[in-house]
Structures are given as C-alpha cells and as structure tokens.
XYZ file of N, CA and C in Angstrom:
405
model
N 86.398 95.487 102.285
C 86.640 96.716 102.699
C 86.580 97.778 101.520
N 85.839 98.897 101.458
C 85.852 99.498 100.174
C 87.247 100.355 100.251
N 86.974 101.340 99.100
C 88.557 101.844 98.850
C 88.640 103.246 99.279
N 87.680 103.831 100.181
C 87.788 104.846 100.993
C 88.618 104.771 102.179
N 90.006 105.747 102.370
C 90.645 105.223 103.371
C 90.926 106.952 104.046
N 91.234 106.889 105.160
C 91.410 108.199 106.076
C 92.714 108.646 106.134
N 93.532 107.737 106.441
C 95.125 108.161 106.456
C 95.785 107.086 105.605
N 97.223 107.632 105.122
C 98.071 106.987 104.203
C 99.368 107.457 104.650
N 100.359 106.503 104.394
C 101.812 106.589 104.581
C 102.603 105.367 103.929
N 103.440 105.793 103.372
C 104.500 105.037 102.508
C 105.576 104.275 103.334
N 105.830 103.094 103.134
C 106.966 102.437 103.732
C 107.909 102.102 102.601
N 109.465 102.328 102.770
C 110.241 101.920 101.967
C 110.896 100.479 102.598
N 111.118 99.523 101.690
C 111.706 98.281 102.437
C 113.055 98.466 102.419
N 113.624 98.514 103.514
C 115.476 98.667 103.904
C 116.002 97.299 104.034
N 117.157 97.143 103.973
C 117.907 96.043 104.098
C 117.344 95.119 105.369
N 117.308 95.906 106.486
C 116.798 95.395 107.700
C 115.355 94.853 107.878
N 114.596 95.055 106.618
C 113.415 94.584 106.754
C 113.244 93.403 106.116
N 114.283 92.737 105.343
C 114.328 91.760 104.465
C 114.490 90.439 105.163
N 113.692 89.504 104.795
C 114.229 88.072 105.337
C 114.953 87.174 104.325
N 115.165 86.038 104.885
C 115.714 84.901 104.116
C 115.245 84.763 102.656
N 114.278 85.064 102.250
C 113.551 84.797 101.235
C 113.559 86.130 100.289
N 114.228 87.243 100.692
C 114.279 88.148 99.718
C 113.373 89.331 99.772
N 112.491 89.036 100.614
C 111.281 90.177 100.661
C 110.938 90.399 102.185
N 110.226 91.780 102.352
C 109.909 91.941 103.641
C 109.121 91.041 104.574
N 110.017 90.663 105.754
C 109.705 89.864 106.647
C 108.193 90.276 107.086
N 107.457 89.123 107.709
C 106.148 89.072 107.975
C 106.024 90.004 109.250
N 106.905 89.941 110.243
C 107.140 90.866 111.674
C 107.061 92.100 111.389
N 108.133 92.757 110.060
C 108.073 94.003 109.701
C 106.868 94.381 109.186
N 105.936 93.853 108.555
C 104.552 94.085 108.101
C 103.786 94.591 109.427
N 103.861 93.740 110.508
C 102.946 93.820 111.533
C 103.615 95.045 112.495
N 104.981 95.448 112.296
C 105.184 96.704 112.951
C 104.805 97.995 112.233
N 104.621 97.710 110.851
C 104.057 98.699 109.765
C 102.796 99.055 110.381
N 101.909 97.667 110.315
C 100.598 97.892 110.917
C 100.393 98.758 112.202
N 101.063 98.590 112.982
C 101.107 99.640 114.338
C 101.499 100.847 113.956
N 102.427 100.833 113.139
C 103.176 102.417 113.105
C 101.960 103.200 112.350
N 101.282 102.417 111.432
C 100.444 103.468 110.489
C 99.183 103.750 111.446
N 98.714 102.806 112.243
C 97.696 103.128 113.186
C 98.203 104.043 114.133
N 99.309 104.193 114.863
C 99.513 105.226 115.778
C 99.900 106.587 115.045
N 100.330 106.419 114.064
C 100.672 107.743 113.382
C 99.324 108.532 112.893
N 98.203 107.741 112.680
C 96.946 108.106 112.325
C 96.446 108.527 113.388
N 96.469 107.988 114.831
C 96.090 108.663 116.110
C 96.758 109.974 116.215
N 98.138 109.985 116.369
C 98.584 111.397 116.343
C 98.530 112.479 115.448
N 97.953 112.182 114.030
C 97.590 113.089 113.220
C 96.251 113.600 113.194
N 95.393 112.972 114.133
C 93.927 113.429 113.888
C 93.599 113.641 115.447
N 93.916 112.885 116.459
C 93.526 113.029 117.757
C 93.879 114.382 118.394
N 93.047 115.234 119.118
C 93.528 116.402 119.507
C 94.395 116.350 120.607
N 95.257 117.289 121.042
C 96.285 117.095 122.050
C 95.706 116.285 123.493
N 94.678 116.843 124.056
C 93.852 116.337 125.297
C 94.005 114.814 125.291
N 93.413 114.287 123.872
C 93.263 113.052 123.998
C 94.646 112.129 123.960
N 95.486 112.860 122.790
C 96.846 112.131 122.928
C 97.413 112.127 124.260
N 97.384 113.158 124.980
C 97.840 113.003 126.338
C 97.132 112.141 127.543
N 96.001 112.082 127.339
C 95.345 111.166 128.262
C 95.146 109.856 127.944
N 95.259 109.460 126.800
C 94.869 107.944 126.192
C 95.992 107.474 125.419
N 96.256 105.838 125.636
C 97.188 105.222 124.740
C 96.393 104.045 124.155
N 96.940 103.681 123.401
C 96.050 102.333 122.550
C 97.182 101.311 122.799
N 96.393 100.048 122.813
C 96.923 98.579 122.796
C 96.378 97.744 121.909
N 97.101 96.906 121.010
C 96.502 95.930 120.202
C 95.595 94.787 121.128
N 94.660 94.200 120.657
C 94.142 93.106 121.389
C 93.964 92.022 120.397
N 94.167 92.321 119.067
C 93.906 91.227 118.113
C 94.522 91.904 116.854
N 95.064 91.126 115.845
C 95.407 91.222 114.504
C 94.899 90.211 113.753
N 94.203 90.269 112.563
C 94.115 89.619 111.626
C 94.455 89.706 110.233
N 95.481 89.195 110.024
C 96.497 89.491 108.685
C 96.379 88.725 107.708
N 96.080 89.227 106.147
C 96.292 88.413 104.908
C 97.285 88.657 104.384
N 98.206 87.998 104.254
C 99.367 88.301 103.525
C 99.373 87.770 101.845
N 99.066 88.787 100.999
C 98.670 88.390 99.556
C 99.915 88.821 98.450
N 101.131 89.321 98.825
C 102.090 89.402 97.966
C 103.210 90.192 98.871
N 104.366 90.650 98.115
C 105.296 91.256 99.153
C 105.970 92.136 98.023
N 107.160 92.855 98.871
C 108.064 93.741 98.285
C 109.620 93.445 98.675
N 110.405 93.928 97.746
C 111.789 93.574 97.996
C 112.534 94.974 98.280
N 113.870 94.903 98.788
C 114.588 96.067 99.414
C 114.567 97.192 98.210
N 114.254 98.242 98.776
C 114.090 99.772 97.902
C 112.766 99.755 97.198
N 111.775 98.812 97.410
C 110.434 98.828 96.803
C 109.519 99.774 97.912
N 108.320 100.066 97.434
C 107.723 100.844 98.648
C 106.305 100.119 98.610
N 105.787 100.251 99.934
C 104.566 99.746 100.127
C 103.685 100.918 100.573
N 102.450 101.049 99.892
C 101.845 102.157 100.013
C 100.581 101.860 101.106
N 100.753 102.444 102.503
C 99.931 101.980 103.565
C 98.526 103.084 103.496
N 97.617 102.387 103.848
C 96.371 103.076 104.103
C 95.582 102.549 105.186
N 95.047 103.294 106.210
C 94.256 102.808 107.041
C 92.978 103.733 107.614
N 92.080 103.313 108.143
C 90.825 103.753 108.613
C 90.358 103.120 110.024
N 89.544 103.717 110.463
C 88.823 103.025 111.615
C 87.486 102.508 111.231
N 86.905 101.323 111.351
C 85.933 100.812 111.038
C 84.799 100.694 111.952
N 83.524 100.999 111.660
C 82.450 100.752 112.662
C 82.523 101.842 113.691
N 81.845 101.479 114.555
C 81.635 102.477 115.998
C 82.367 101.354 117.124
N 82.643 102.341 117.992
C 83.555 101.914 119.117
C 82.580 100.762 119.950
N 83.263 99.741 120.652
C 82.553 99.020 121.723
C 83.170 99.054 122.957
N 82.618 99.941 123.751
C 83.376 99.852 125.208
C 84.594 100.368 124.701
N 85.656 100.066 125.171
C 87.106 100.479 125.187
C 87.723 100.175 123.706
N 86.950 99.324 122.808
C 87.732 98.776 121.751
C 87.039 99.629 120.479
N 88.012 99.540 119.436
C 87.791 99.931 118.146
C 88.647 99.169 117.101
N 87.884 99.003 116.123
C 88.547 98.096 115.010
C 89.098 98.939 113.803
N 90.337 98.609 113.272
C 90.824 99.458 112.501
C 91.322 98.412 111.010
N 90.980 98.813 109.960
C 91.297 98.313 108.864
C 92.596 99.025 108.213
N 93.665 98.161 107.952
C 95.002 98.608 107.155
C 95.095 97.822 105.812
N 95.826 98.590 105.017
C 96.256 97.844 103.602
C 97.203 98.396 103.090
N 98.308 97.699 102.572
C 99.684 97.927 101.769
C 99.385 97.399 100.410
N 99.607 98.453 99.411
C 99.708 98.151 98.073
C 100.975 98.544 97.425
N 101.249 97.827 96.483
C 102.622 98.244 95.805
C 102.193 99.157 94.671
N 103.193 99.576 93.916
C 103.292 100.797 92.994
C 101.864 100.452 91.939
N 101.869 99.234 91.611
C 100.659 98.774 90.537
C 99.237 98.978 91.184
N 99.331 99.000 92.418
C 97.775 98.832 93.290
C 97.557 97.401 93.678
N 98.217 96.677 93.279
C 98.264 95.247 93.881
C 98.156 95.260 95.263
N 97.138 94.540 96.078
C 97.255 94.526 97.559
C 98.256 93.601 97.771
N 99.176 93.970 98.892
C 100.119 93.312 99.320
C 99.834 92.590 100.928
N 99.204 93.227 101.738
C 98.827 93.065 102.927
C 97.496 93.658 103.527
N 96.491 92.829 103.844
C 95.373 93.596 104.621
C 95.231 93.035 105.621
N 94.740 93.839 106.720
C 94.542 93.688 107.913
C 93.460 94.280 108.733
N 92.885 93.460 109.957
C 91.672 94.001 110.669
C 92.397 93.988 111.873
N 92.489 95.012 112.670
C 93.185 94.907 114.121
C 92.212 95.626 115.009
N 92.185 95.113 116.241
C 91.293 95.345 117.132
C 92.177 96.200 118.402
N 91.672 97.232 118.521
C 92.726 98.114 119.653
C 91.788 98.543 120.825
N 92.632 98.537 122.043
C 91.753 99.068 123.311
C 92.139 100.241 123.803
N 91.376 101.163 124.366
C 91.984 102.427 124.709
C 91.991 102.401 125.989
N 93.398 102.974 126.491
C 93.686 102.919 128.196
C 93.891 104.319 128.746
N 93.602 104.457 129.724
C 93.948 105.491 130.647
C 95.555 105.702 130.408
N 95.958 106.832 130.151
C 97.580 106.936 130.005
C 98.297 106.907 131.512
N 97.438 107.404 132.301
C 98.055 107.212 133.899
C 97.972 105.935 134.393
N 96.486 105.442 134.696
C 96.254 104.369 135.209
C 96.508 103.092 134.373
N 96.450 103.008 133.028
C 96.787 102.030 132.144
C 95.294 101.022 132.313
N 94.430 101.771 132.715
C 93.110 100.927 132.609
C 92.335 100.959 131.630
N 91.406 100.114 130.858
C 90.753 100.388 129.748
C 89.421 101.576 130.036
N 89.594 102.306 129.102
C 88.272 103.480 129.006
C 87.598 103.399 127.750
N 86.354 103.485 128.237
C 85.368 103.646 127.219
C 85.551 104.529 126.053
N 85.608 104.189 124.753
C 85.728 105.244 123.933
C 84.369 106.054 123.864
N 84.838 107.621 123.929
C 83.214 108.212 123.632
C 83.080 108.698 122.309
N 82.009 109.185 122.180
C 81.614 109.750 120.796
C 82.426 110.965 120.617
N 83.100 111.622 121.687
C 84.147 112.822 121.533
C 85.493 112.357 120.783
N 85.821 111.087 121.684
C 87.040 110.509 121.020
C 86.906 109.739 119.725
N 85.787 109.464 119.358
C 85.794 108.743 118.200
C 85.300 109.643 117.070
N 85.008 110.836 117.170
C 84.361 111.729 116.304
C 85.501 111.774 114.911
N 86.699 112.244 115.365
C 87.903 112.625 114.292
C 87.834 111.395 113.394
N 87.761 110.145 113.927
C 87.778 108.860 113.364
C 86.582 108.564 112.383
N 85.555 108.339 112.961
C 84.010 108.138 112.366
C 83.864 108.931 111.318
N 84.295 110.171 111.421
C 84.019 111.362 110.293
C 85.104 111.498 109.068
N 85.814 110.391 109.118
C 86.788 110.343 108.137
C 88.291 111.171 108.302
N 88.472 111.597 109.473
C 89.627 111.953 110.046
C 90.107 113.183 109.220
C-alpha cells in the first residue's frame, strides 16, 4: 500500500471498545473498518447513488500489528484500490497511532447491491469515478 489515502477519520478508544487484555477488541477494529468505508461512500458518492445502492462486505483480510488503549486515538485512512470487477470493489484501510505506527491494515472486498431488490449490480465507471480519481 502506498501512502496516498482518499479519506480519513479518527477513532478514540472508549471503555466499551476495550477487551480483557486492556486494548481495543479485534471485533471493534472490524466495526471501524466498516464504518470508515461507509463514511467514505457517504462523503463522496452523489445523492442519486447513495439512494440507489448499498454495499455489503464479501471478504475481510486483516493484519493486526499493534493496538491502542482506552482514551488513545487510531487515525483511520481508506481508499478504493484498483478497478471494479462486476459488482465488486476492493478497499484498503489502515489505522495508525499518534506516532504513525501501523496498528491495523486491511484489504476488504465489497459488493454493490440495488437498494430495492438487494441484487448485485455492476459498478459502472460513473459510480466508480469519485473513488478511482481520489474522491
């Protein structure tokens, strides 16, 4: 992964995110991965696309390399990588701490569905444009 990211958002670890080891639970990282991806879609996609389509995860590949404790901040970054393949688009996500150390890196695959029928829909060039051009 290069270091050019399309969308960023910070996450502060609260007491509800902490596990018995005293740091953010792995399941919370997955929620943050989904949240930053959905937030990026809502920030960049035009209204007509947000109303017509929804996205579902079909695969997560996650590397846990560090962690944070309650009150600490994970700086999240994301971007869509490559070109869409049919209904699917890959997304890279990473979280770093205040020193820039990578805490979590993920490659996730998302499928676009028609919001009414819930059937997979091909990601057209028009839908992909805000993401492949850097959003």
